[in-house]
Short mmCIF file of N, CA and C in Angstrom, two decimals:
data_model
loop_
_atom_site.label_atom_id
_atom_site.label_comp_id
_atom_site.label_asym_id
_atom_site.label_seq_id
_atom_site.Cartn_x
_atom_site.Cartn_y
_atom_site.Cartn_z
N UNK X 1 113.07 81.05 114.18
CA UNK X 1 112.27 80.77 115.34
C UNK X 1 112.94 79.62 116.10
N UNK X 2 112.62 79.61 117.46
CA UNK X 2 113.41 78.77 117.76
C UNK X 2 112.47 77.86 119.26
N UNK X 3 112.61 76.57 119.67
CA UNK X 3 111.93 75.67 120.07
C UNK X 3 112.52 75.76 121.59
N UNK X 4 111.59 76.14 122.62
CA UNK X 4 111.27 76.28 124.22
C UNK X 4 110.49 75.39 124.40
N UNK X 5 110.93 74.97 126.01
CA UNK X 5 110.20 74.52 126.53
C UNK X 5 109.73 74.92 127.96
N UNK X 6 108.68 75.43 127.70
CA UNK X 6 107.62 76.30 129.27
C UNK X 6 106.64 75.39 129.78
N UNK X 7 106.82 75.41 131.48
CA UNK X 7 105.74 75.57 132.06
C UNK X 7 104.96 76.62 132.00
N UNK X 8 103.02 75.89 131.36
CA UNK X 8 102.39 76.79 131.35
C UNK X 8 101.07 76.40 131.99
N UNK X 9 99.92 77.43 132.04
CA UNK X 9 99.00 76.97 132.53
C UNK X 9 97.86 76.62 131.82
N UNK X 10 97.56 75.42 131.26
CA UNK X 10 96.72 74.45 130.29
C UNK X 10 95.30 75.32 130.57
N UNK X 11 94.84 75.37 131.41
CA UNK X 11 93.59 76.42 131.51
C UNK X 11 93.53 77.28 130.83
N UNK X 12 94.14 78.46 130.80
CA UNK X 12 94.34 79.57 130.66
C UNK X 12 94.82 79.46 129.23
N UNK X 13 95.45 78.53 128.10
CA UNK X 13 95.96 78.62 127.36
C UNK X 13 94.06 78.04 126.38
N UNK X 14 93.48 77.31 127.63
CA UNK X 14 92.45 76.36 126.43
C UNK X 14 91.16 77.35 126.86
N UNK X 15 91.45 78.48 127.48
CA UNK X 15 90.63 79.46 127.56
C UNK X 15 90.85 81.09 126.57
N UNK X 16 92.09 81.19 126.46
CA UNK X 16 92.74 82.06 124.86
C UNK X 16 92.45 80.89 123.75
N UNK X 17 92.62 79.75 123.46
CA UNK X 17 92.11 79.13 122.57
C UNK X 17 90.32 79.31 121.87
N UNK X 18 89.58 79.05 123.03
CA UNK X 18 88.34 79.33 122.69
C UNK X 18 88.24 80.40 122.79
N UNK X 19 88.47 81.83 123.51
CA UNK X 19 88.06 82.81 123.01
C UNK X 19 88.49 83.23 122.07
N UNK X 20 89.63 83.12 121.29
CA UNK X 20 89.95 83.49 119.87
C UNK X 20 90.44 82.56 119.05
N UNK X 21 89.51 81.85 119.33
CA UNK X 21 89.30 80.25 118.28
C UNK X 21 90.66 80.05 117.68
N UNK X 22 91.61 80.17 118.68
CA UNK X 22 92.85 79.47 118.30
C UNK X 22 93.20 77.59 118.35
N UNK X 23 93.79 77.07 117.18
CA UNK X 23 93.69 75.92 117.21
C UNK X 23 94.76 75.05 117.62
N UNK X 24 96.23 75.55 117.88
CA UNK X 24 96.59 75.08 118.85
C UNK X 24 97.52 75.82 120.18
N UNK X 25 97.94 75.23 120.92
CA UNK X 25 98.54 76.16 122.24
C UNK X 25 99.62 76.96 121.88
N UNK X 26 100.32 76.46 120.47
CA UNK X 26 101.33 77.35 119.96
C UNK X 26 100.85 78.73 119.18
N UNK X 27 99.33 78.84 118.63
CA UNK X 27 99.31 79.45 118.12
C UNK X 27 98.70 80.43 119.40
N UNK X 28 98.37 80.14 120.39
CA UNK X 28 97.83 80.48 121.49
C UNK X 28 98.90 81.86 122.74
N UNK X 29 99.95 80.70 122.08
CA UNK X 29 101.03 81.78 122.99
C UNK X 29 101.68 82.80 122.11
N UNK X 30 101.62 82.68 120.71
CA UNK X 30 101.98 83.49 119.59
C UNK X 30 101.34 84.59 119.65
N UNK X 31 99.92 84.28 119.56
CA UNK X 31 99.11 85.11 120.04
C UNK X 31 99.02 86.35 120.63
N UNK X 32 99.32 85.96 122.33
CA UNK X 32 99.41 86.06 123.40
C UNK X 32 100.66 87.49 123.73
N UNK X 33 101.72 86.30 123.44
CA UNK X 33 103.42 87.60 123.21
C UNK X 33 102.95 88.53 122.41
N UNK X 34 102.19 88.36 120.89
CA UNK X 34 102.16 89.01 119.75
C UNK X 34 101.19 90.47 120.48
N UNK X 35 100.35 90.17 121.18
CA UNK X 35 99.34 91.26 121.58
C UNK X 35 99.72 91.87 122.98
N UNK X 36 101.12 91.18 123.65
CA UNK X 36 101.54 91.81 125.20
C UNK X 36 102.53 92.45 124.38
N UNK X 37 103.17 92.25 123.52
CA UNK X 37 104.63 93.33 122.98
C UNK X 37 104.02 94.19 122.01
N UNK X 38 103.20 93.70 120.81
CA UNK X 38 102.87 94.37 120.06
C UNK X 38 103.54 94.55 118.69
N UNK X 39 102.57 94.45 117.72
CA UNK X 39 103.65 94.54 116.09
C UNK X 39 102.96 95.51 115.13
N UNK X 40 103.72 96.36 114.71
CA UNK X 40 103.69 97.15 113.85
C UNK X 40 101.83 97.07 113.27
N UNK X 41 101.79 98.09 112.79
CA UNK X 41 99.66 97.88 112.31
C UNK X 41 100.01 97.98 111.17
N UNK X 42 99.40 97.29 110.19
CA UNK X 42 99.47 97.35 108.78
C UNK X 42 98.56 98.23 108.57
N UNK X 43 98.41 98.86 107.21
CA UNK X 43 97.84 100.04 106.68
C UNK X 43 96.04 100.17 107.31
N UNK X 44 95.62 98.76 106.66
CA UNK X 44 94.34 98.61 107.08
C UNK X 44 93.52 99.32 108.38
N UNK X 45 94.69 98.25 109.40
CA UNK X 45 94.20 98.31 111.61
C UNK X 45 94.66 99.91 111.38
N UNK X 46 95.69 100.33 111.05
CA UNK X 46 96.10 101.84 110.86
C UNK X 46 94.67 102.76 111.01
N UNK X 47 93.80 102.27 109.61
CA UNK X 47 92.64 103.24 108.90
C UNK X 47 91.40 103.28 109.94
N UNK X 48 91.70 101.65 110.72
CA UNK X 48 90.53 101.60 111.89
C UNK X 48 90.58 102.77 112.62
N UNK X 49 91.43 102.70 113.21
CA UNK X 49 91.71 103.53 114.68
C UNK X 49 91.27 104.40 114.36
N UNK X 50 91.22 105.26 112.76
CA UNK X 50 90.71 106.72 112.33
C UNK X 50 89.76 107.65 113.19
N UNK X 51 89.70 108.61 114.26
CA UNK X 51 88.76 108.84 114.44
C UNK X 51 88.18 108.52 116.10
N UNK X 52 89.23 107.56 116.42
CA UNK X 52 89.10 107.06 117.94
C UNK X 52 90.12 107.72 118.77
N UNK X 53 88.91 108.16 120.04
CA UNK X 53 90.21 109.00 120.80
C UNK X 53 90.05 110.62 121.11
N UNK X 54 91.14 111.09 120.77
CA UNK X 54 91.40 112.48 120.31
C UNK X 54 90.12 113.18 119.55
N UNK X 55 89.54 113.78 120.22
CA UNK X 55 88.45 114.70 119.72
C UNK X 55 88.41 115.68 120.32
N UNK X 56 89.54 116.82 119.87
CA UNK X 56 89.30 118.41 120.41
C UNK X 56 89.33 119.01 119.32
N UNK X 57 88.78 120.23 119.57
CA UNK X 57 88.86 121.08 118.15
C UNK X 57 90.35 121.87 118.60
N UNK X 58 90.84 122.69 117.51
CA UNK X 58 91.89 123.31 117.83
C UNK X 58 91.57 124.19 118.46
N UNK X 59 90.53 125.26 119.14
CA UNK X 59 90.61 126.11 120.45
C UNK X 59 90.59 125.51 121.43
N UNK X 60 89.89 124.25 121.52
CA UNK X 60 89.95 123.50 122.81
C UNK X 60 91.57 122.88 123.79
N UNK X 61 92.28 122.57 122.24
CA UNK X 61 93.20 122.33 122.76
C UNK X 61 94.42 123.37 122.93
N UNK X 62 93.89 125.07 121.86
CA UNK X 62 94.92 126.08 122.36
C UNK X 62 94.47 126.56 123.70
N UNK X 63 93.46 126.26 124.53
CA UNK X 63 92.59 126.76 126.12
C UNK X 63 93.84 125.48 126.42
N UNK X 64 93.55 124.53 126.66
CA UNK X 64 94.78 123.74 127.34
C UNK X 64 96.15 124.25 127.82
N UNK X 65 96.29 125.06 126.62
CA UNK X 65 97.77 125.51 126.52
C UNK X 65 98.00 126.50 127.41
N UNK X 66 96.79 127.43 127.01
CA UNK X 66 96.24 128.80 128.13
C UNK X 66 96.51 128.58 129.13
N UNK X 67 95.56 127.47 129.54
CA UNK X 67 95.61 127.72 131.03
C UNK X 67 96.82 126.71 131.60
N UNK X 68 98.15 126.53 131.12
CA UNK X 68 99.07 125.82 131.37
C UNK X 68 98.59 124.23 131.80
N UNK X 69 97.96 123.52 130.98
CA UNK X 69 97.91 122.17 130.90
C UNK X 69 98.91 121.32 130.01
N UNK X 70 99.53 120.23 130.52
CA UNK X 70 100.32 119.54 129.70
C UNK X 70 101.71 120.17 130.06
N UNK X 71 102.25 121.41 130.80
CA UNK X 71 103.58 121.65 130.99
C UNK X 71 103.73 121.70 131.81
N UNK X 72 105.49 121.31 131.82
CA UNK X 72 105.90 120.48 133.23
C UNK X 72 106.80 121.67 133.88
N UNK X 73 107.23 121.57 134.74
CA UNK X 73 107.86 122.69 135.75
C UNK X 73 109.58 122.86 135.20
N UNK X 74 110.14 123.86 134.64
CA UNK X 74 111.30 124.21 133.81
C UNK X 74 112.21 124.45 135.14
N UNK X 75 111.86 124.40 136.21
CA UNK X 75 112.59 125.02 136.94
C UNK X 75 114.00 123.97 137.92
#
């Protein structure tokens, strides 16, 4: 890891602080990058998601197919 120095905006950093009771501005911008880029889900956040989302049965989504939804022009 390695040591920057940013202009940032103290508001906004002591407002991600209190909403996710972060305790200091470093852990604030860690945070911050960590949830704008994104890191891998461990097994657990994986098992959450179970179930969110995607709810077609398989005719619903072979009618999609039917009626040419989802394909793009070959031509």
């Amino acid at each position: 890891m390695s040591r920057t120095n940013i202009e940032i905006d103290d508001e906004l950093v002591a407002a991600a602080q209190r909403m996710y009771r972060l305790d200091s501005k470093r852990s604030a911008v860690d945070f911050a990058l960590r949830r704008l880029v994104g890191e891998p889900l461990d097994r657990d956040a994986a098992l959450a998601l179970q179930g969110s989302g995607f709810d077609f049965t398989n005719d619903q989504i072979e009618s999609f197919s039917d009626a040419g939804m989802g394909q793009t022009d070959q031509s």
